[in-house]
């Protein structure tokens, strides 16, 4: 070993040795050096790939990596991982589209990791090196990530190609606990608002032989603060490992079973009257997931090691959604005609009107819906409700391995990684729908009109058929490498790249063989993504960095099957056979400074620009989720990031993060804008009907705020009592559907501003330890009980000011079209919520 780079080798070996828990993510690893003094120096090391085996000191990473530990999560008492990163990490904000605490869209620098199909996915997420983005749509089910199993997290910005597909705006790596670093046991109970209750346990330990183990589990239940919105979450995680001088091996198993109700967006008029109200219900998602991960780190010789993993993951998802049927808005739904009355009588119905039923005397019509279902006529047009159900069965598995070499290159110290990975997935998706009528409580009663092409009658002269039975297979092969070269003790050059080859095969069980109406398709994508970075550290308290990198994302099965504006999809409930989409390519440039002494005062300032080419845009048609995917020329997300934290006095720590974020379209495009007051039809004097809008370069991307501010303070009042406060302030953003920024309400056809106002939320938490091992805690979120929303969207609405359903609210226009009413829908934030709990620790904690 060359005497010129002993620190490099110590860092690499430390990371390999610390990886006994298996596939370490790029989360922070505390590596121990061996200085002459008895007290060891602690150096935070960041992994350069999702696999373990090689890390570099955080000061040598050409980006502003944000990290946190299990102690940080526990101290915040956040309900889950997403709540914590929303409150504490810079440039992060959430969109609560589903309005369930376990189903948020997590956004970082304007890129998203979401559980919802139809969302532009742009962040990759890893758990112990296993990619959590699901093969069907690249979605991330946050309810399957057990918070109690998390040891550390690292949020890496930019389009780092080493973290594989979908790393457009950043990568979140989650590292789990093990028995070596988390010995002892604990149990925890909490209870609070909205009948929230949870129980949690964890236990871990090790033997001198190197055997170690860890297990944790939790059960969470609440009724939810909105109408009919309960959540039930059960998670179990276990890890068995062995560690010797040169070998680390572990087997991880995780199981999750969740039952979530998130009743989505609500129209502004009704939120003002009843903040807990819902537009329609239910909106239920059930997930069952299993994960197995076998990981190995092996020292081969001085400075050379191997690390790898083999994993299997299976997820079963079912949804049951009661939605309003927008196709009924311009129809005559009220008085049954003679033939329909005859059908109702023959079926044994009584009490239906024989004459005179109108919108004025009937708040929620149903009889024409029932009659048309009996006659197999036009229930798809005469029923104002629809029940959509889906089932998705996904399995993905793969293996990866890399060699890690601490050596020299051109006579200079160098850390080298060379690896390969193969990932495979199978997805089975089925969908069905049943037409029905809307009830006063906003639920849907089905009438047996199934969208199977036979029992649902006709819609616009065509059989009503919403069935989908699609299977998808994806194969991804990757080669990657990275080199961190020490040009001198203060300057480090990083070069890296990854080649991905992806094949996607869709097979349609209903209309096989390709051609019109078939979802069959074979698609291939390949790309080499490079990265370069440079850091300069003239002192231990100052680092300058600059970097450029590229990442890419291939379209998934759902996007390839929903890309035709003539056949918009009810995600995830409909598909259409379409031409293939292009893969998204993102190029990121960033530079910055960071400095200070950890534990006393730290600061950072940075700038970034990420340009997307062939961005995948989901163009929404309405609030219920209809729309289509399309490649959208170019988009850009750029900004400035500022951060600082300081220990003002002993026991008092304060911190702040601020982001200015400018997210814009960089290409011209024409998209659907039927609910936008500036659409083409409205401009021609025909408001309330279908129309398009023009997007121009420089127009802001919806749902992305320009300003993000995080403030926090932690106070250690005494040895046994601590208090924490944090504030999240988010600037205003455009509503989805207002991509051109020109929507203006007229109070008649178009309601609502088309924008989501800015908001600020203050949270309070406190801990008290009366005796060793016992902790009492309390948490209050939204302490000031502010009413706010995180998302806005334009869409057609079926309700009048009284809250009654109203079809044909306006007379036909000169073209013979029936205008409908459009509104701005919002995702309301949770009101003041509190919970209290007790935690008892015993053993070697």
mmCIF file of C-alpha atoms in Angstrom, residues 336-527:
data_model
loop_
_atom_site.group_PDB
_atom_site.id
_atom_site.type_symbol
_atom_site.label_atom_id
_atom_site.label_comp_id
_atom_site.label_asym_id
_atom_site.label_seq_id
_atom_site.Cartn_x
_atom_site.Cartn_y
_atom_site.Cartn_z
ATOM 1 C CA UNK A 336 -87.320 8.147 -16.910
ATOM 2 C CA UNK A 337 -89.123 7.746 -20.236
ATOM 3 C CA UNK A 338 -91.946 5.288 -20.872
ATOM 4 C CA UNK A 339 -89.668 2.408 -21.854
ATOM 5 C CA UNK A 340 -87.479 2.923 -18.828
ATOM 6 C CA UNK A 341 -90.493 3.060 -16.509
ATOM 7 C CA UNK A 342 -91.696 -0.250 -17.958
ATOM 8 C CA UNK A 343 -88.296 -1.823 -17.309
ATOM 9 C CA UNK A 344 -88.261 -0.545 -13.731
ATOM 10 C CA UNK A 345 -91.748 -1.923 -13.072
ATOM 11 C CA UNK A 346 -90.855 -5.302 -14.559
ATOM 12 C CA UNK A 347 -87.821 -5.494 -12.305
ATOM 13 C CA UNK A 348 -89.962 -4.824 -9.227
ATOM 14 C CA UNK A 349 -88.961 -1.221 -8.559
ATOM 15 C CA UNK A 350 -91.485 1.210 -7.128
ATOM 16 C CA UNK A 351 -91.389 4.855 -6.099
ATOM 17 C CA UNK A 352 -89.832 6.184 -9.275
ATOM 18 C CA UNK A 353 -91.299 9.401 -10.729
ATOM 19 C CA UNK A 354 -93.747 9.049 -13.594
ATOM 20 C CA UNK A 355 -93.420 12.691 -14.607
ATOM 21 C CA UNK A 356 -91.787 15.968 -13.701
ATOM 22 C CA UNK A 357 -88.411 14.935 -12.276
ATOM 23 C CA UNK A 358 -85.850 17.725 -12.821
ATOM 24 C CA UNK A 359 -82.603 19.018 -11.378
ATOM 25 C CA UNK A 360 -84.627 21.500 -9.322
ATOM 26 C CA UNK A 361 -86.507 18.796 -7.388
ATOM 27 C CA UNK A 362 -84.008 15.907 -7.491
ATOM 28 C CA UNK A 363 -80.658 16.397 -5.786
ATOM 29 C CA UNK A 364 -79.213 12.984 -6.677
ATOM 30 C CA UNK A 365 -80.842 11.292 -9.706
ATOM 31 C CA UNK A 366 -80.729 7.506 -9.991
ATOM 32 C CA UNK A 367 -83.769 6.106 -11.823
ATOM 33 C CA UNK A 368 -82.546 6.583 -15.394
ATOM 34 C CA UNK A 369 -79.264 4.980 -14.376
ATOM 35 C CA UNK A 370 -81.013 1.894 -12.987
ATOM 36 C CA UNK A 371 -83.361 1.637 -15.970
ATOM 37 C CA UNK A 372 -80.580 1.917 -18.541
ATOM 38 C CA UNK A 373 -78.635 -0.780 -16.722
ATOM 39 C CA UNK A 374 -81.695 -3.056 -16.918
ATOM 40 C CA UNK A 375 -82.135 -2.320 -20.617
ATOM 41 C CA UNK A 376 -78.406 -2.555 -21.445
ATOM 42 C CA UNK A 377 -78.902 0.789 -23.167
ATOM 43 C CA UNK A 378 -76.710 3.741 -22.145
ATOM 44 C CA UNK A 379 -75.849 3.442 -18.447
ATOM 45 C CA UNK A 380 -72.361 4.821 -19.182
ATOM 46 C CA UNK A 381 -74.055 8.112 -20.024
ATOM 47 C CA UNK A 382 -77.035 8.032 -17.661
ATOM 48 C CA UNK A 383 -75.233 6.907 -14.499
ATOM 49 C CA UNK A 384 -73.412 9.650 -12.618
ATOM 50 C CA UNK A 385 -71.146 7.294 -10.666
ATOM 51 C CA UNK A 386 -68.678 4.519 -11.399
ATOM 52 C CA UNK A 387 -66.848 2.022 -9.193
ATOM 53 C CA UNK A 388 -63.334 1.270 -10.452
ATOM 54 C CA UNK A 389 -61.438 -1.747 -9.182
ATOM 55 C CA UNK A 390 -57.909 -2.893 -9.995
ATOM 56 C CA UNK A 391 -55.520 -5.640 -9.028
ATOM 57 C CA UNK A 392 -51.777 -5.523 -9.596
ATOM 58 C CA UNK A 393 -49.430 -8.419 -8.935
ATOM 59 C CA UNK A 394 -45.751 -7.545 -9.248
ATOM 60 C CA UNK A 395 -42.627 -9.577 -8.657
ATOM 61 C CA UNK A 396 -39.124 -8.332 -9.240
ATOM 62 C CA UNK A 397 -35.847 -10.029 -8.582
ATOM 63 C CA UNK A 398 -32.240 -9.591 -9.488
ATOM 64 C CA UNK A 399 -28.619 -9.682 -8.531
ATOM 65 C CA UNK A 400 -25.674 -7.347 -8.586
ATOM 66 C CA UNK A 401 -22.010 -7.361 -7.774
ATOM 67 C CA UNK A 402 -19.060 -5.033 -7.816
ATOM 68 C CA UNK A 403 -15.320 -5.028 -7.232
ATOM 69 C CA UNK A 404 -13.897 -2.261 -5.061
ATOM 70 C CA UNK A 405 -10.222 -1.399 -5.443
ATOM 71 C CA UNK A 406 -8.133 1.034 -3.407
ATOM 72 C CA UNK A 407 -5.006 1.527 -5.501
ATOM 73 C CA UNK A 408 -3.169 4.075 -7.618
ATOM 74 C CA UNK A 409 -3.829 5.479 -11.074
ATOM 75 C CA UNK A 410 -1.128 7.425 -12.887
ATOM 76 C CA UNK A 411 0.731 7.338 -9.615
ATOM 77 C CA UNK A 412 -2.114 9.045 -7.764
ATOM 78 C CA UNK A 413 -4.351 7.570 -5.028
ATOM 79 C CA UNK A 414 -7.541 6.196 -6.592
ATOM 80 C CA UNK A 415 -10.711 4.475 -5.460
ATOM 81 C CA UNK A 416 -12.167 2.328 -8.226
ATOM 82 C CA UNK A 417 -15.520 0.557 -8.519
ATOM 83 C CA UNK A 418 -16.583 -1.737 -11.353
ATOM 84 C CA UNK A 419 -19.919 -3.526 -11.220
ATOM 85 C CA UNK A 420 -22.783 -5.168 -13.036
ATOM 86 C CA UNK A 421 -26.443 -5.779 -12.262
ATOM 87 C CA UNK A 422 -29.381 -7.648 -13.730
ATOM 88 C CA UNK A 423 -32.962 -6.898 -12.700
ATOM 89 C CA UNK A 424 -36.118 -8.679 -13.858
ATOM 90 C CA UNK A 425 -39.780 -8.048 -13.212
ATOM 91 C CA UNK A 426 -43.208 -9.426 -14.020
ATOM 92 C CA UNK A 427 -46.407 -7.428 -13.642
ATOM 93 C CA UNK A 428 -50.007 -8.569 -13.960
ATOM 94 C CA UNK A 429 -52.656 -5.866 -14.043
ATOM 95 C CA UNK A 430 -56.416 -6.310 -14.262
ATOM 96 C CA UNK A 431 -59.123 -3.685 -14.090
ATOM 97 C CA UNK A 432 -62.884 -3.614 -14.090
ATOM 98 C CA UNK A 433 -65.617 -1.063 -13.490
ATOM 99 C CA UNK A 434 -69.261 -0.997 -12.534
ATOM 100 C CA UNK A 435 -71.545 1.913 -13.234
ATOM 101 C CA UNK A 436 -73.762 3.275 -10.482
ATOM 102 C CA UNK A 437 -75.373 6.327 -9.006
ATOM 103 C CA UNK A 438 -74.110 8.938 -6.596
ATOM 104 C CA UNK A 439 -75.557 9.094 -3.077
ATOM 105 C CA UNK A 440 -75.921 12.187 -0.851
ATOM 106 C CA UNK A 441 -72.983 10.983 1.291
ATOM 107 C CA UNK A 442 -70.862 10.927 -1.914
ATOM 108 C CA UNK A 443 -70.625 7.131 -2.042
ATOM 109 C CA UNK A 444 -71.523 5.144 -5.173
ATOM 110 C CA UNK A 445 -74.159 2.407 -5.424
ATOM 111 C CA UNK A 446 -73.473 -0.015 -8.242
ATOM 112 C CA UNK A 447 -76.298 -1.099 -10.576
ATOM 113 C CA UNK A 448 -74.698 -4.176 -12.147
ATOM 114 C CA UNK A 449 -73.717 -2.400 -15.372
ATOM 115 C CA UNK A 450 -70.238 -3.888 -15.783
ATOM 116 C CA UNK A 451 -67.806 -2.383 -18.260
ATOM 117 C CA UNK A 452 -67.193 -5.650 -20.100
ATOM 118 C CA UNK A 453 -68.502 -4.672 -23.534
ATOM 119 C CA UNK A 454 -71.816 -6.471 -22.950
ATOM 120 C CA UNK A 455 -73.451 -5.671 -19.616
ATOM 121 C CA UNK A 456 -72.586 -1.992 -19.629
ATOM 122 C CA UNK A 457 -74.585 -1.061 -22.707
ATOM 123 C CA UNK A 458 -73.209 1.549 -25.086
ATOM 124 C CA UNK A 459 -71.330 4.828 -24.696
ATOM 125 C CA UNK A 460 -71.381 7.166 -27.706
ATOM 126 C CA UNK A 461 -72.539 4.282 -29.860
ATOM 127 C CA UNK A 462 -69.733 1.929 -28.824
ATOM 128 C CA UNK A 463 -69.890 -0.960 -26.327
ATOM 129 C CA UNK A 464 -68.894 0.220 -22.859
ATOM 130 C CA UNK A 465 -65.741 -1.770 -22.133
ATOM 131 C CA UNK A 466 -63.215 -0.663 -19.514
ATOM 132 C CA UNK A 467 -61.545 -4.027 -18.939
ATOM 133 C CA UNK A 468 -57.790 -4.342 -18.856
ATOM 134 C CA UNK A 469 -55.846 -7.570 -18.500
ATOM 135 C CA UNK A 470 -52.238 -6.684 -19.133
ATOM 136 C CA UNK A 471 -49.027 -8.485 -18.300
ATOM 137 C CA UNK A 472 -45.660 -6.799 -18.532
ATOM 138 C CA UNK A 473 -42.126 -8.116 -18.369
ATOM 139 C CA UNK A 474 -39.118 -5.879 -17.897
ATOM 140 C CA UNK A 475 -35.466 -6.837 -18.070
ATOM 141 C CA UNK A 476 -32.669 -4.429 -17.199
ATOM 142 C CA UNK A 477 -28.961 -5.157 -17.611
ATOM 143 C CA UNK A 478 -26.431 -2.667 -16.298
ATOM 144 C CA UNK A 479 -22.680 -2.101 -16.280
ATOM 145 C CA UNK A 480 -21.188 0.702 -14.213
ATOM 146 C CA UNK A 481 -17.933 2.100 -12.925
ATOM 147 C CA UNK A 482 -16.557 4.937 -10.847
ATOM 148 C CA UNK A 483 -13.158 6.393 -10.109
ATOM 149 C CA UNK A 484 -12.314 8.882 -7.339
ATOM 150 C CA UNK A 485 -8.835 10.236 -8.047
ATOM 151 C CA UNK A 486 -6.865 12.304 -5.502
ATOM 152 C CA UNK A 487 -5.134 14.921 -7.641
ATOM 153 C CA UNK A 488 -3.616 16.232 -4.425
ATOM 154 C CA UNK A 489 -4.597 15.962 -0.744
ATOM 155 C CA UNK A 490 -7.177 18.742 -1.164
ATOM 156 C CA UNK A 491 -8.545 18.012 -4.658
ATOM 157 C CA UNK A 492 -10.531 14.966 -5.795
ATOM 158 C CA UNK A 493 -11.809 14.190 -9.257
ATOM 159 C CA UNK A 494 -14.742 11.790 -9.682
ATOM 160 C CA UNK A 495 -15.528 10.104 -13.005
ATOM 161 C CA UNK A 496 -18.357 7.604 -13.330
ATOM 162 C CA UNK A 497 -20.835 6.124 -15.755
ATOM 163 C CA UNK A 498 -23.518 3.502 -16.150
ATOM 164 C CA UNK A 499 -24.828 1.662 -19.188
ATOM 165 C CA UNK A 500 -28.414 0.380 -19.023
ATOM 166 C CA UNK A 501 -30.219 -1.844 -21.493
ATOM 167 C CA UNK A 502 -33.951 -2.240 -20.893
ATOM 168 C CA UNK A 503 -36.577 -4.344 -22.621
ATOM 169 C CA UNK A 504 -40.301 -3.992 -21.904
ATOM 170 C CA UNK A 505 -42.811 -6.543 -23.198
ATOM 171 C CA UNK A 506 -46.536 -5.917 -22.836
ATOM 172 C CA UNK A 507 -49.050 -8.660 -23.539
ATOM 173 C CA UNK A 508 -52.802 -8.075 -23.746
ATOM 174 C CA UNK A 509 -54.967 -11.015 -22.650
ATOM 175 C CA UNK A 510 -58.176 -9.390 -23.987
ATOM 176 C CA UNK A 511 -56.991 -8.285 -27.449
ATOM 177 C CA UNK A 512 -53.777 -10.190 -28.133
ATOM 178 C CA UNK A 513 -51.650 -10.120 -31.239
ATOM 179 C CA UNK A 514 -51.064 -6.410 -31.739
ATOM 180 C CA UNK A 515 -52.912 -4.099 -34.078
ATOM 181 C CA UNK A 516 -55.741 -1.661 -33.303
ATOM 182 C CA UNK A 517 -57.020 -1.928 -29.746
ATOM 183 C CA UNK A 518 -54.249 -4.260 -28.590
ATOM 184 C CA UNK A 519 -51.821 -3.404 -25.818
ATOM 185 C CA UNK A 520 -49.205 -5.845 -27.092
ATOM 186 C CA UNK A 521 -45.823 -4.274 -27.617
ATOM 187 C CA UNK A 522 -42.078 -4.912 -27.443
ATOM 188 C CA UNK A 523 -39.907 -1.953 -26.527
ATOM 189 C CA UNK A 524 -36.140 -1.602 -26.118
ATOM 190 C CA UNK A 525 -34.086 1.194 -24.620
ATOM 191 C CA UNK A 526 -30.362 1.589 -24.008
ATOM 192 C CA UNK A 527 -28.133 4.411 -22.899
#
